[in-house]
Amino acid sequence: MEPKKNPKANVGRNSSLYFAIGLALMLFLTNYAINYKTYDKADTDIGMVNMDEELEEEIPITEQIQTPPPPPPPPAAPEVIEIVEDEVEIEETVIESTEVDQETEIVEVEEVEVEEVEEDIDVPFSVIENVPVFPGCEKMKNNTKKRDCMSKKIAQFVNKKFNTELASDLGLSGRQRINVIFKIDKTGKITGIRARAPHPGLEKEATRVIGLLPKMKPGKQRGKPVNVPYSLPIIFQVQD
């Protein structure tokens, strides 16, 4: 008996369609299996808190030390207000007006002349413009010759007046040196004598001799009399 076959039923006609559907289904299942994640039970308990364990922890009780309150401040002393009877009469100061009326006489003030005070200026003997003139040196023409003449005259005067035997009386021997400083003031007088020597007796003798110097013509600087300091060494040998 020959089987009857429907000529319209063709199984191989839709095989490619079924194959595509099956392939797509397999790819979907494979992708789902790869991306599927599993979690352990222990990991799910991370956010849970065991309240029983927390309650078992003992919290230490701290006692607050109560400090005694500070003593109250002493009461302020009451202000004693002394009431003074207003019996003292106070003189009122009357300020006079400084405005000048037309009838007020204006007093003319005379000019006050201020006198110039001359300063005592010391000019060294070596640089002064016009040296002091020792008596007997007036005829010298220039300043240098007058200076040399003065030094020579003073040395001669001291050698003549000084008592060289005083050193022997004082028990001194050998070469003696006395440094003397004095001033010829702006009037020509000898002032400010100072002496330094090995013995006070020699200082006293040197001061005495210099004080005997005659009055001179004062030295001048820019045409005005000035003080002129002068230094003089006195040197002599004591004869044994």
C-alpha positions in Angstrom: 0.0 0.0 0.0 1.5 3.3 -0.9 1.4 6.0 1.6 -0.4 9.1 0.6 1.6 12.3 0.8 0.1 15.7 0.7 2.0 17.5 -1.9 1.5 20.8 -0.1 3.2 19.6 3.1 6.9 20.3 2.7 8.9 19.9 6.0 12.2 21.3 4.7 10.5 24.4 3.6 10.6 26.1 7.2 13.8 24.5 8.5 15.9 27.7 8.2 13.3 29.6 10.2 13.3 27.1 13.0 17.1 27.0 13.0 17.3 30.9 13.4 14.7 30.8 16.3 16.6 28.1 18.1 19.9 29.8 17.7 18.5 33.1 19.1 17.0 31.2 22.1 20.3 29.5 22.8 22.2 32.8 22.7 19.7 34.4 25.1 20.0 31.6 27.6 23.8 31.6 27.4 23.9 35.4 28.0 21.6 35.1 31.0 23.6 32.3 32.5 26.9 34.3 32.2 25.4 37.5 33.8 23.5 35.7 36.6 25.1 36.4 40.0 24.8 34.3 43.2 25.3 35.8 46.7 26.3 34.0 49.9 24.0 34.1 52.9 26.7 35.5 55.0 26.9 38.6 52.8 23.3 39.4 53.2 23.7 39.9 56.9 26.1 42.9 56.6 23.5 45.6 57.5 22.0 43.7 60.4 22.8 44.8 64.0 22.6 42.4 67.0 20.7 44.5 69.6 21.3 41.9 72.3 25.1 42.3 72.2 24.8 46.0 72.2 22.7 46.0 75.3 25.1 43.7 77.2 27.9 46.4 77.1 28.1 48.1 80.5 28.4 51.9 80.3 30.5 53.3 83.2 28.7 55.8 85.3 30.7 58.9 86.0 30.0 60.9 89.1 30.0 64.6 88.7 32.0 66.4 91.4 29.9 69.1 92.8 32.0 72.1 93.7 30.7 74.4 96.4 29.3 77.6 95.0 31.6 80.6 95.3 31.0 82.9 98.3 28.8 85.8 97.5 30.7 89.1 96.9 30.8 91.4 99.9 28.2 94.1 99.8 29.4 97.3 98.3 30.0 100.0 100.9 27.3 102.6 100.6 28.5 105.8 99.1 28.5 108.6 101.6 27.6 111.8 100.0 28.6 114.8 102.0 26.4 117.7 101.5 28.2 121.0 101.8 26.2 124.0 102.4 26.8 126.6 99.7 28.0 129.4 102.0 31.4 130.1 100.3 31.2 133.0 98.0 33.1 132.3 94.7 34.6 135.3 93.0 33.7 135.5 89.4 36.5 136.1 87.0 35.6 138.9 84.7 37.4 138.8 81.4 37.9 142.2 80.1 37.3 142.8 76.4 40.5 143.3 74.3 38.7 145.2 71.7 40.1 148.7 71.2 37.6 151.5 71.2 38.2 154.6 69.1 38.8 156.6 72.3 41.5 154.3 73.6 45.0 155.8 73.2 47.5 153.5 71.4 50.8 153.6 73.2 53.8 153.4 70.9 56.4 150.8 71.9 60.0 151.9 71.6 62.4 149.7 69.8 64.4 147.6 72.1 68.1 147.3 71.3 69.6 143.9 71.9 73.2 144.0 72.8 75.4 141.4 71.3 77.2 139.2 73.8 80.7 138.7 72.9 81.8 135.1 73.2 85.1 134.2 74.6 86.8 132.3 71.7 90.1 130.5 72.2 92.3 130.6 69.1 95.6 128.6 69.2 98.8 130.6 69.2 100.1 128.8 66.1 97.1 129.7 63.8 95.9 133.1 65.1 95.9 135.9 62.5 97.4 138.5 64.7 99.5 137.2 67.6 99.7 138.9 71.0 102.5 141.4 71.1 105.0 141.1 74.0 106.4 144.5 75.2 109.4 145.2 73.1 108.2 143.3 70.0 106.0 146.1 68.6 108.5 147.0 65.9 108.4 143.6 64.3 106.9 143.9 60.8 105.0 140.6 60.3 103.2 138.0 62.3 105.9 135.4 62.2 108.6 137.7 63.6 106.2 138.9 66.3 105.5 135.3 67.3 109.3 134.4 67.5 109.9 137.6 69.4 107.2 136.8 71.9 108.5 133.2 72.5 112.0 134.5 73.0 111.0 137.2 75.5 108.9 134.8 77.6 111.8 132.3 77.8 114.2 135.0 78.9 111.7 136.2 81.5 111.2 132.8 83.0 114.9 131.9 83.0 115.5 135.1 84.9 112.7 134.8 87.5 112.6 131.1 88.1 114.4 129.8 91.2 116.2 126.7 90.0 117.8 126.1 93.4 114.4 125.2 94.7 114.8 121.7 93.2 117.8 121.0 95.3 116.0 122.2 98.4 113.2 119.8 97.6 115.7 116.9 97.3 115.3 116.5 93.6 118.2 115.8 91.2 118.8 115.4 87.5 116.8 116.9 84.7 113.5 118.5 85.6 110.6 119.4 83.3 107.6 121.5 84.1 104.8 121.9 81.6 102.9 125.2 81.9 99.7 126.2 80.1 98.2 129.7 80.3 96.0 132.1 78.4 96.5 135.7 77.1 92.9 136.9 77.3 91.3 139.5 75.1 92.5 142.3 77.3 96.2 141.1 77.2 96.3 139.7 80.8 97.7 136.4 81.8 94.9 134.0 83.1 94.2 130.3 83.6 97.7 129.3 84.7 98.1 125.5 85.1 101.4 123.7 85.8 102.4 120.0 86.0 105.8 119.0 87.5 107.4 116.1 89.4 106.9 118.0 92.7 104.1 120.4 93.9 106.8 122.8 94.9 108.0 123.2 91.3 104.4 123.6 90.1 103.8 126.4 92.6 107.1 128.2 91.5 106.2 127.9 87.8 102.7 129.4 88.5 104.3 132.3 90.4 106.7 133.1 87.6 104.1 133.0 84.8 101.8 135.2 86.8 104.6 137.9 86.8 104.5 138.2 83.0 103.7 141.7 81.8 100.4 142.7 80.1 100.6 142.3 76.4 98.7 143.6 73.4 95.9 141.0 72.9 95.8 138.7 69.9 93.1 139.3 67.2 91.1 137.0 64.9 89.1 138.7 62.1 89.8 142.1 63.7 88.4 141.1 67.2 90.4 140.5 70.4 90.3 136.8 71.4 91.9 134.5 74.0 95.1 132.9 73.0 96.2 129.7 74.8 100.0 129.3 75.2 102.0 126.3 76.4 105.5 126.6 77.8 107.9 123.8 78.8 110.4 124.8 81.6 113.4 122.5 81.6 116.5 122.7 83.8 119.2 120.6 85.2 119.7 120.3 89.0 123.4 120.5 89.9 124.6 118.0 92.4 
